């Protein structure tokens, strides 16, 4: 990161609502399974802060394919600096 890793195209970002947020990680619900073992979390819009997060847990309570929601838990790995 920090100038060594290319950030995802803005079109890859999706807005989610955090169910838990701490200094060390975040949990959120989404309708799609995470596409990778790590992801970039962005906070804010005008001057966003970004952090690389490692997916540590994904679970789904629903067996209905039309109503799938995934609870994703991530651990912050490294804050991205410009």
PDB file of C-alpha atoms in Angstrom:
ATOM      1  CA  UNK A   1       0.000   0.000   0.000  1.00  0.00           C
ATOM      2  CA  UNK A   2       1.261   3.572   0.600  1.00  0.00           C
ATOM      3  CA  UNK A   3       1.902   4.216  -3.080  1.00  0.00           C
ATOM      4  CA  UNK A   4       2.922   0.610  -3.818  1.00  0.00           C
ATOM      5  CA  UNK A   5      -0.521  -0.920  -4.322  1.00  0.00           C
ATOM      6  CA  UNK A   6      -3.006   0.269  -6.891  1.00  0.00           C
ATOM      7  CA  UNK A   7      -6.336   1.199  -5.321  1.00  0.00           C
ATOM      8  CA  UNK A   8      -9.557  -0.240  -6.717  1.00  0.00           C
ATOM      9  CA  UNK A   9     -11.478   1.707  -9.324  1.00  0.00           C
ATOM     10  CA  UNK A  10     -14.152   3.842  -7.585  1.00  0.00           C
ATOM     11  CA  UNK A  11     -16.849   1.843  -9.400  1.00  0.00           C
ATOM     12  CA  UNK A  12     -15.901  -1.200  -7.284  1.00  0.00           C
ATOM     13  CA  UNK A  13     -16.897   0.506  -4.035  1.00  0.00           C
ATOM     14  CA  UNK A  14     -20.359  -0.137  -2.570  1.00  0.00           C
ATOM     15  CA  UNK A  15     -21.999   1.737   0.242  1.00  0.00           C
ATOM     16  CA  UNK A  16     -22.764  -0.440   3.252  1.00  0.00           C
ATOM     17  CA  UNK A  17     -24.058   0.205   6.733  1.00  0.00           C
ATOM     18  CA  UNK A  18     -21.671  -0.801   9.488  1.00  0.00           C
ATOM     19  CA  UNK A  19     -23.146  -2.984  12.200  1.00  0.00           C
ATOM     20  CA  UNK A  20     -20.011  -2.667  14.337  1.00  0.00           C
ATOM     21  CA  UNK A  21     -17.027  -0.332  14.114  1.00  0.00           C
ATOM     22  CA  UNK A  22     -13.968  -0.219  16.344  1.00  0.00           C
ATOM     23  CA  UNK A  23     -10.356   0.929  16.178  1.00  0.00           C
ATOM     24  CA  UNK A  24      -9.340  -2.512  14.963  1.00  0.00           C
ATOM     25  CA  UNK A  25     -12.077  -3.481  12.516  1.00  0.00           C
ATOM     26  CA  UNK A  26     -15.546  -3.257  11.035  1.00  0.00           C
ATOM     27  CA  UNK A  27     -18.566  -5.512  10.519  1.00  0.00           C
ATOM     28  CA  UNK A  28     -21.226  -4.877   7.912  1.00  0.00           C
ATOM     29  CA  UNK A  29     -24.049  -6.584   6.031  1.00  0.00           C
ATOM     30  CA  UNK A  30     -24.059  -6.981   2.274  1.00  0.00           C
ATOM     31  CA  UNK A  31     -26.054  -8.908  -0.325  1.00  0.00           C
ATOM     32  CA  UNK A  32     -22.955 -10.277  -2.071  1.00  0.00           C
ATOM     33  CA  UNK A  33     -20.155 -12.537  -0.882  1.00  0.00           C
ATOM     34  CA  UNK A  34     -16.845 -10.618  -0.574  1.00  0.00           C
ATOM     35  CA  UNK A  35     -14.861 -10.896  -3.807  1.00  0.00           C
ATOM     36  CA  UNK A  36     -11.460 -11.184  -2.098  1.00  0.00           C
ATOM     37  CA  UNK A  37      -9.750 -12.021   1.189  1.00  0.00           C
ATOM     38  CA  UNK A  38      -8.835  -8.347   1.636  1.00  0.00           C
ATOM     39  CA  UNK A  39     -10.721  -5.221   0.718  1.00  0.00           C
ATOM     40  CA  UNK A  40     -10.423  -1.454   0.946  1.00  0.00           C
ATOM     41  CA  UNK A  41     -12.778   0.327   3.326  1.00  0.00           C
ATOM     42  CA  UNK A  42     -13.390   4.014   2.660  1.00  0.00           C
ATOM     43  CA  UNK A  43     -14.780   6.429   5.249  1.00  0.00           C
ATOM     44  CA  UNK A  44     -16.177   9.805   4.203  1.00  0.00           C
ATOM     45  CA  UNK A  45     -16.789  11.381   0.831  1.00  0.00           C
ATOM     46  CA  UNK A  46     -15.059  14.758   0.409  1.00  0.00           C
ATOM     47  CA  UNK A  47     -11.696  13.784   1.948  1.00  0.00           C
ATOM     48  CA  UNK A  48     -12.051  10.037   2.387  1.00  0.00           C
ATOM     49  CA  UNK A  49      -9.847   7.920   4.627  1.00  0.00           C
ATOM     50  CA  UNK A  50      -9.062   4.442   3.347  1.00  0.00           C
ATOM     51  CA  UNK A  51      -7.841   1.314   5.083  1.00  0.00           C
ATOM     52  CA  UNK A  52      -6.969  -2.171   3.899  1.00  0.00           C
ATOM     53  CA  UNK A  53      -9.056  -4.717   5.797  1.00  0.00           C
ATOM     54  CA  UNK A  54      -8.729  -8.491   5.963  1.00  0.00           C
ATOM     55  CA  UNK A  55     -11.973 -10.475   5.880  1.00  0.00           C
ATOM     56  CA  UNK A  56     -11.961 -12.685   8.986  1.00  0.00           C
ATOM     57  CA  UNK A  57     -15.518 -14.039   8.984  1.00  0.00           C
ATOM     58  CA  UNK A  58     -18.506 -14.252   6.637  1.00  0.00           C
ATOM     59  CA  UNK A  59     -21.793 -15.817   7.625  1.00  0.00           C
ATOM     60  CA  UNK A  60     -25.325 -15.965   6.332  1.00  0.00           C
ATOM     61  CA  UNK A  61     -28.421 -16.759   8.351  1.00  0.00           C
ATOM     62  CA  UNK A  62     -30.743 -17.129   5.367  1.00  0.00           C
ATOM     63  CA  UNK A  63     -31.043 -20.172   3.125  1.00  0.00           C
ATOM     64  CA  UNK A  64     -33.429 -18.365   0.757  1.00  0.00           C
ATOM     65  CA  UNK A  65     -31.399 -17.480  -2.387  1.00  0.00           C
ATOM     66  CA  UNK A  66     -33.687 -14.483  -3.066  1.00  0.00           C
ATOM     67  CA  UNK A  67     -33.042 -13.035   0.395  1.00  0.00           C
ATOM     68  CA  UNK A  68     -29.330 -13.662   0.947  1.00  0.00           C
ATOM     69  CA  UNK A  69     -27.504 -11.325   3.299  1.00  0.00           C
ATOM     70  CA  UNK A  70     -23.948 -11.835   4.452  1.00  0.00           C
ATOM     71  CA  UNK A  71     -22.543 -10.558   7.733  1.00  0.00           C
ATOM     72  CA  UNK A  72     -18.909  -9.676   7.005  1.00  0.00           C
ATOM     73  CA  UNK A  73     -16.328  -9.061   9.743  1.00  0.00           C
ATOM     74  CA  UNK A  74     -13.004  -7.448   8.864  1.00  0.00           C
ATOM     75  CA  UNK A  75      -9.819  -6.601  10.708  1.00  0.00           C
ATOM     76  CA  UNK A  76      -8.004  -3.391   9.759  1.00  0.00           C
ATOM     77  CA  UNK A  77      -4.539  -4.148   8.392  1.00  0.00           C
ATOM     78  CA  UNK A  78      -3.068  -0.856   7.194  1.00  0.00           C
ATOM     79  CA  UNK A  79      -4.269   2.708   6.716  1.00  0.00           C
ATOM     80  CA  UNK A  80      -3.623   4.012   3.210  1.00  0.00           C
ATOM     81  CA  UNK A  81      -1.719   7.261   2.974  1.00  0.00           C
ATOM     82  CA  UNK A  82      -1.425   9.424  -0.121  1.00  0.00           C
TER      83      UNK A  82
END
